[in-house]
mmCIF file of C-alpha atoms in Angstrom:
data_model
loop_
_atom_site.group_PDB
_atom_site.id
_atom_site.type_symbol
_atom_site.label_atom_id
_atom_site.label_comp_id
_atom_site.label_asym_id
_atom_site.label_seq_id
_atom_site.Cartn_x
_atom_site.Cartn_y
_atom_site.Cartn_z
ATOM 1 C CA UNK F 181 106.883 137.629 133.004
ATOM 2 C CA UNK F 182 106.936 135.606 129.773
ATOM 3 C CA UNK F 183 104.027 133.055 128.779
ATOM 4 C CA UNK F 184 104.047 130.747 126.165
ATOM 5 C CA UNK F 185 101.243 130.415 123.732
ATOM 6 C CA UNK F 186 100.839 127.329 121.989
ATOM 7 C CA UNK F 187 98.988 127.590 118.741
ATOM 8 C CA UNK F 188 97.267 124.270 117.308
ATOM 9 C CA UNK F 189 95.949 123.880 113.708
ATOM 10 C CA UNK F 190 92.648 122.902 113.347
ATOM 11 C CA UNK F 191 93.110 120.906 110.667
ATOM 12 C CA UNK F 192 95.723 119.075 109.502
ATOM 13 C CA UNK F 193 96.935 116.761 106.120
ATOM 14 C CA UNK F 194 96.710 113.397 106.397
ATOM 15 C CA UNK F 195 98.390 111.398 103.313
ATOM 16 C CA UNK F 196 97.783 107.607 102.200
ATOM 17 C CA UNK F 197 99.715 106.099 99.969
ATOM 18 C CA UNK F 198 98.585 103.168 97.955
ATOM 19 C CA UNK F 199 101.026 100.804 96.619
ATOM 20 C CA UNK F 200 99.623 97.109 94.689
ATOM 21 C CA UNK F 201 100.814 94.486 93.501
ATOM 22 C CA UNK F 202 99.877 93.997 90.616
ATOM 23 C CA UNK F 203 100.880 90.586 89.727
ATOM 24 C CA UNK F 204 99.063 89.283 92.827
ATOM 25 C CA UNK F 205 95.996 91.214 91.355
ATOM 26 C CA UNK F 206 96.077 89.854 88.110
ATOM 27 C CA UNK F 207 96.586 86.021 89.546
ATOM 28 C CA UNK F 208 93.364 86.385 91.479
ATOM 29 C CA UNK F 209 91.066 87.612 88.680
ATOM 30 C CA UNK F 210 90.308 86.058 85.226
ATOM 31 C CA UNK F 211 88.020 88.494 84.057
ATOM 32 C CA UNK F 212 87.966 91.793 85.890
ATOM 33 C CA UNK F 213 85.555 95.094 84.845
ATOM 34 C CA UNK F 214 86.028 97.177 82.223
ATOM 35 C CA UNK F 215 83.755 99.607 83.541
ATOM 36 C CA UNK F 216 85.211 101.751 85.664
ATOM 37 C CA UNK F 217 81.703 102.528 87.154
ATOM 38 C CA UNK F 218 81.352 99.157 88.207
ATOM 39 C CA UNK F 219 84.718 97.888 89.421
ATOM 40 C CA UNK F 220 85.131 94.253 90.735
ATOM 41 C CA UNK F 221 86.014 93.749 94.020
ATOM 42 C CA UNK F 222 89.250 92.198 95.190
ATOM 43 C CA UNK F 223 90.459 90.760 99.210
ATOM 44 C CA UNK F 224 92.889 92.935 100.582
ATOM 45 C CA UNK F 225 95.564 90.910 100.741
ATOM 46 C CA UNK F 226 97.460 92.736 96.984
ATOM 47 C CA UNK F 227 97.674 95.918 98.812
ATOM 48 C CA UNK F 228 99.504 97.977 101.518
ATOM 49 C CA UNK F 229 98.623 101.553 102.236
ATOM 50 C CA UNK F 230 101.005 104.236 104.426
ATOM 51 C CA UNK F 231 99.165 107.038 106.151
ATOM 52 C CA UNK F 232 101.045 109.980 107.473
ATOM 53 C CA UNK F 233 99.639 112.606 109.817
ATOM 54 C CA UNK F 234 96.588 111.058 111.230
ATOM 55 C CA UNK F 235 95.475 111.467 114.840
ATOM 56 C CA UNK F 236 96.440 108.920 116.423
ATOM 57 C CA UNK F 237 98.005 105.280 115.924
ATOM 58 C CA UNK F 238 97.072 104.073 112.596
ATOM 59 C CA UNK F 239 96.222 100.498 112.699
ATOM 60 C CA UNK F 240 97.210 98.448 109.992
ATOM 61 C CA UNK F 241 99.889 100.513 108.586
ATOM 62 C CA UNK F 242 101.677 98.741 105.633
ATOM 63 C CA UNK F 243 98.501 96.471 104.953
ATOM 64 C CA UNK F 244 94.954 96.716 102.816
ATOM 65 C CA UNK F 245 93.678 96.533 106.017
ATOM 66 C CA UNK F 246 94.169 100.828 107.102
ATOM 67 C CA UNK F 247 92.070 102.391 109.848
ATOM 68 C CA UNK F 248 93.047 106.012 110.526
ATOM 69 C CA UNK F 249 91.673 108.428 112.881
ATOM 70 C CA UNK F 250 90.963 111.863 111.475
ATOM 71 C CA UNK F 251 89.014 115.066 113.053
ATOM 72 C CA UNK F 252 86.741 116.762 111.169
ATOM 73 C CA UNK F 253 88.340 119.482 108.937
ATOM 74 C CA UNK F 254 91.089 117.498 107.651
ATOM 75 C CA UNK F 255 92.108 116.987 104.932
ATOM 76 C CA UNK F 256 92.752 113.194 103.246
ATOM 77 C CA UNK F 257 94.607 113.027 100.095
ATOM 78 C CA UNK F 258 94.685 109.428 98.601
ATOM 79 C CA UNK F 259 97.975 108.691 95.723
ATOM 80 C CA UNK F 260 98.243 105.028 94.574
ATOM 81 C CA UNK F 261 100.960 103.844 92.537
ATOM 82 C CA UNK F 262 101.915 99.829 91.646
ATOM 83 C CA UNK F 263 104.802 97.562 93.003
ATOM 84 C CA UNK F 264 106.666 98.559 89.909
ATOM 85 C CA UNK F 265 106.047 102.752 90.546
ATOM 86 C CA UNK F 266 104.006 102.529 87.934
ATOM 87 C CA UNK F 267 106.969 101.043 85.281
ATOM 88 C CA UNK F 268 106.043 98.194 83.958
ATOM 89 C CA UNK F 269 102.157 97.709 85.288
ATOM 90 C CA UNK F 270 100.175 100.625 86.408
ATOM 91 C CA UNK F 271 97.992 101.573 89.140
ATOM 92 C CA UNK F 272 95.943 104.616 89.310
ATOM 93 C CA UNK F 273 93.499 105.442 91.957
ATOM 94 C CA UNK F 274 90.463 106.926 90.812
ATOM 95 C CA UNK F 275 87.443 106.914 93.375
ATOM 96 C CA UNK F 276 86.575 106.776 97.115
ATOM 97 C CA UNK F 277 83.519 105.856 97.935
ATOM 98 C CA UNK F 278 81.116 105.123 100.923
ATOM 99 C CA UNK F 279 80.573 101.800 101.817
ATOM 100 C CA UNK F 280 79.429 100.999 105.120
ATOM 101 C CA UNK F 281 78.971 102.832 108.251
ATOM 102 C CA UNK F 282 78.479 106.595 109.099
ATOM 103 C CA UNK F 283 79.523 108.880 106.534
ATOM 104 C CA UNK F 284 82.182 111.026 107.663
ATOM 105 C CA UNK F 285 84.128 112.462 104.235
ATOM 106 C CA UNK F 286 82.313 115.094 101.884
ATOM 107 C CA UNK F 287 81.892 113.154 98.871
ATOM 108 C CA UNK F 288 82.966 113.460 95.701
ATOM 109 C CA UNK F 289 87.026 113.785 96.196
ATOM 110 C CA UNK F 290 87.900 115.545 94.278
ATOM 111 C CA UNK F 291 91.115 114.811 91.623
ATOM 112 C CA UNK F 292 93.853 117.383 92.277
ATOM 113 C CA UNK F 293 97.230 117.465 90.082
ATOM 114 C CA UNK F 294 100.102 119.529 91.662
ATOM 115 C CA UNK F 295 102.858 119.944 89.242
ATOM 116 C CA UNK F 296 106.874 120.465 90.310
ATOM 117 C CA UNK F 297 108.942 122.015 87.971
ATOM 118 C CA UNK F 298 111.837 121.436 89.513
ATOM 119 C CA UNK F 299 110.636 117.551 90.928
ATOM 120 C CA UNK F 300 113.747 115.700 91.325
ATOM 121 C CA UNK F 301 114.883 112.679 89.464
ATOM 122 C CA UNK F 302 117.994 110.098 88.870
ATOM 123 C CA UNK F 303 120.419 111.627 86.378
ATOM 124 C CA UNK F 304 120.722 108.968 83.730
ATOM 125 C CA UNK F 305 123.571 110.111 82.615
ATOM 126 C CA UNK F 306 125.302 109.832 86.362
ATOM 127 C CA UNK F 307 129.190 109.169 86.768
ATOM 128 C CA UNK F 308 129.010 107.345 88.868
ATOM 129 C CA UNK F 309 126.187 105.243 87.298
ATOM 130 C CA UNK F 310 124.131 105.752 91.082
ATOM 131 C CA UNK F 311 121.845 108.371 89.548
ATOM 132 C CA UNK F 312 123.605 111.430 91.498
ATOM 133 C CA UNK F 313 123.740 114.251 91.076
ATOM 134 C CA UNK F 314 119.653 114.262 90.503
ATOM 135 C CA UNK F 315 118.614 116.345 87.404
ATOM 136 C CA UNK F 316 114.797 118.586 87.831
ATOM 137 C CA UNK F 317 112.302 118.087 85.130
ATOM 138 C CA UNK F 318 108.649 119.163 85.679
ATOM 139 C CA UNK F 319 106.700 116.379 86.981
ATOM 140 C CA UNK F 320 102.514 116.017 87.885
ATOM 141 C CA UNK F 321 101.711 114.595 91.459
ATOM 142 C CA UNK F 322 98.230 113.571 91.241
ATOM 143 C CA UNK F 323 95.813 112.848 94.123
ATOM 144 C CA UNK F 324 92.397 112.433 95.383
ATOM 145 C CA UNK F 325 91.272 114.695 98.279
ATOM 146 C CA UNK F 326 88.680 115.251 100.673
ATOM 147 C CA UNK F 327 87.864 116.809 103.541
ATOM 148 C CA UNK F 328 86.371 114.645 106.743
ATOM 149 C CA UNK F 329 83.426 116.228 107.306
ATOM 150 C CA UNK F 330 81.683 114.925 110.771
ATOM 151 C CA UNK F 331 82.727 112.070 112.948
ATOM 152 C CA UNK F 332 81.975 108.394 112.811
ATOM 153 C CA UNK F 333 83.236 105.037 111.406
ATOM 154 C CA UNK F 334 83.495 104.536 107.571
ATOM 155 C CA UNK F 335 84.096 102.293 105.350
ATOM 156 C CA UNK F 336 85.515 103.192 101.987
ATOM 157 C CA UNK F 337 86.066 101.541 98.387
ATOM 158 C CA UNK F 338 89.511 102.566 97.175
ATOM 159 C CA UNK F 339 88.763 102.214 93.018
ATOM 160 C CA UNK F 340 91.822 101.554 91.093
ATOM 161 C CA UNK F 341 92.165 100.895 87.600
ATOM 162 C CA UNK F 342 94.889 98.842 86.486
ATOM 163 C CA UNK F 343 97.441 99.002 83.359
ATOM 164 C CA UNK F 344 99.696 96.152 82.251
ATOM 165 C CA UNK F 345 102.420 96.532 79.506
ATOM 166 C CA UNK F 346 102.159 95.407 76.309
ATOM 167 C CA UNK F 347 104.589 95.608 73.838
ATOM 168 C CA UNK F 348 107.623 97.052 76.606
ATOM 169 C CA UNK F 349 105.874 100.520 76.019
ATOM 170 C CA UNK F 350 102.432 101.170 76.110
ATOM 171 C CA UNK F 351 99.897 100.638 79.243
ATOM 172 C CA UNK F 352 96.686 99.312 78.447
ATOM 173 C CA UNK F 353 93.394 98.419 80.853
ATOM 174 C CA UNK F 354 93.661 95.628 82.643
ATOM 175 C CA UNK F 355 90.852 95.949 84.825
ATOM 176 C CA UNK F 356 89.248 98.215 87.405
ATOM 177 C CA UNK F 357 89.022 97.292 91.042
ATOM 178 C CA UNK F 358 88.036 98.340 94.543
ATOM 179 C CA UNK F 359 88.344 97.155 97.966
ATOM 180 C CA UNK F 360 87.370 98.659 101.673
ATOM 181 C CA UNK F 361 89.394 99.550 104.720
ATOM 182 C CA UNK F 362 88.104 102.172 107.329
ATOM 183 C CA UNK F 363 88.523 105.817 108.715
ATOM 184 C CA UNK F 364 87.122 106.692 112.389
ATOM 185 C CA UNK F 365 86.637 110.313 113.155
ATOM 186 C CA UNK F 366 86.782 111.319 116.798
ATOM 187 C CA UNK F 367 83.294 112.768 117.690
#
């Protein structure tokens, strides 16, 4: 006699990736924050999130718009780059924070960098001039991460600040921003 056993995890990784465009950004504010404590609020039509590993549909997927179901335990990691992967303008995610609703994260997230040593990336120096074979150079993957700590419906403020080019090589402050999609947490 043979029986299966199914082991589940309790918790489980769910990723969101933030991508902005930037340009769109820019056009819709003359004179955003400074202050990174105080960013200015934008519509969320400049941005599109992807979420992997939630519970559930995601609604929204591909828009500012996200709602994701998580259980409590999990963990969310938030990574944000701009239209341009952070090229030419810049986008770096800096906050969540509670905006409306139940609070279901533990607050602060916290900023995690997880460096590759071996990260791969196009060979510039490719025959075939298609960036193959990849070379590895060390490379940081920075996030923000949280666990969800009870159920409910939340709203969030993603805070981003924003760097344009100047010059063709240096990044400076553009503004700081912030806008609010949701996360339900079965109860």
């Amino acid at each position: 006699m043979t029986s299966e056993v199914t082991l589940v995890a309790t918790s489980q990784q769910i990723n969101l990736l933030v991508v902005v465009d930037t340009e769109y950004v820019k056009g819709i504010t003359k004179n955003p924050s400074k202050d990174w404590r105080a960013p200015t609020g934008i519509n969320h039509s400049g941005q599109f999130m992807l979420c992997t590993g939630a519970r559930g549909p995601v609604k929204g997927q591909g828009t500012g718009d996200l709602e994701f179901m998580a259980y409590p335990g999990d963990l969310v990691s938030f990574t944000g780059t701009s239209i341009y992967d952070n090229s030419d303008d810049a986008v770096l995610v800096y906050g969540i924070q509670h905006f409306a609703g139940d609070i279901v994260f533990n607050y602060p997230f916290n900023y995690n960098a997880l460096q590759r040593n071996g990260a791969a990336q196009p060979n510039p120096e490719s025959p075939d001039h298609n960036g193959l074979p990849a070379i590895q150079k060390p490379e940081i993957f920075p996030s923000l991460d949280s666990r969800v700590a009870r159920s409910g419906r939340e709203g969030f403020g993603i805070c981003f600040g924003l760097y344009t080019l100047v010059g063709g090589q240096k990044q400076e402050l553009f503004g700081y921003y912030w806008w609010d999609p949701y996360v339900s947490v079965a109860g």
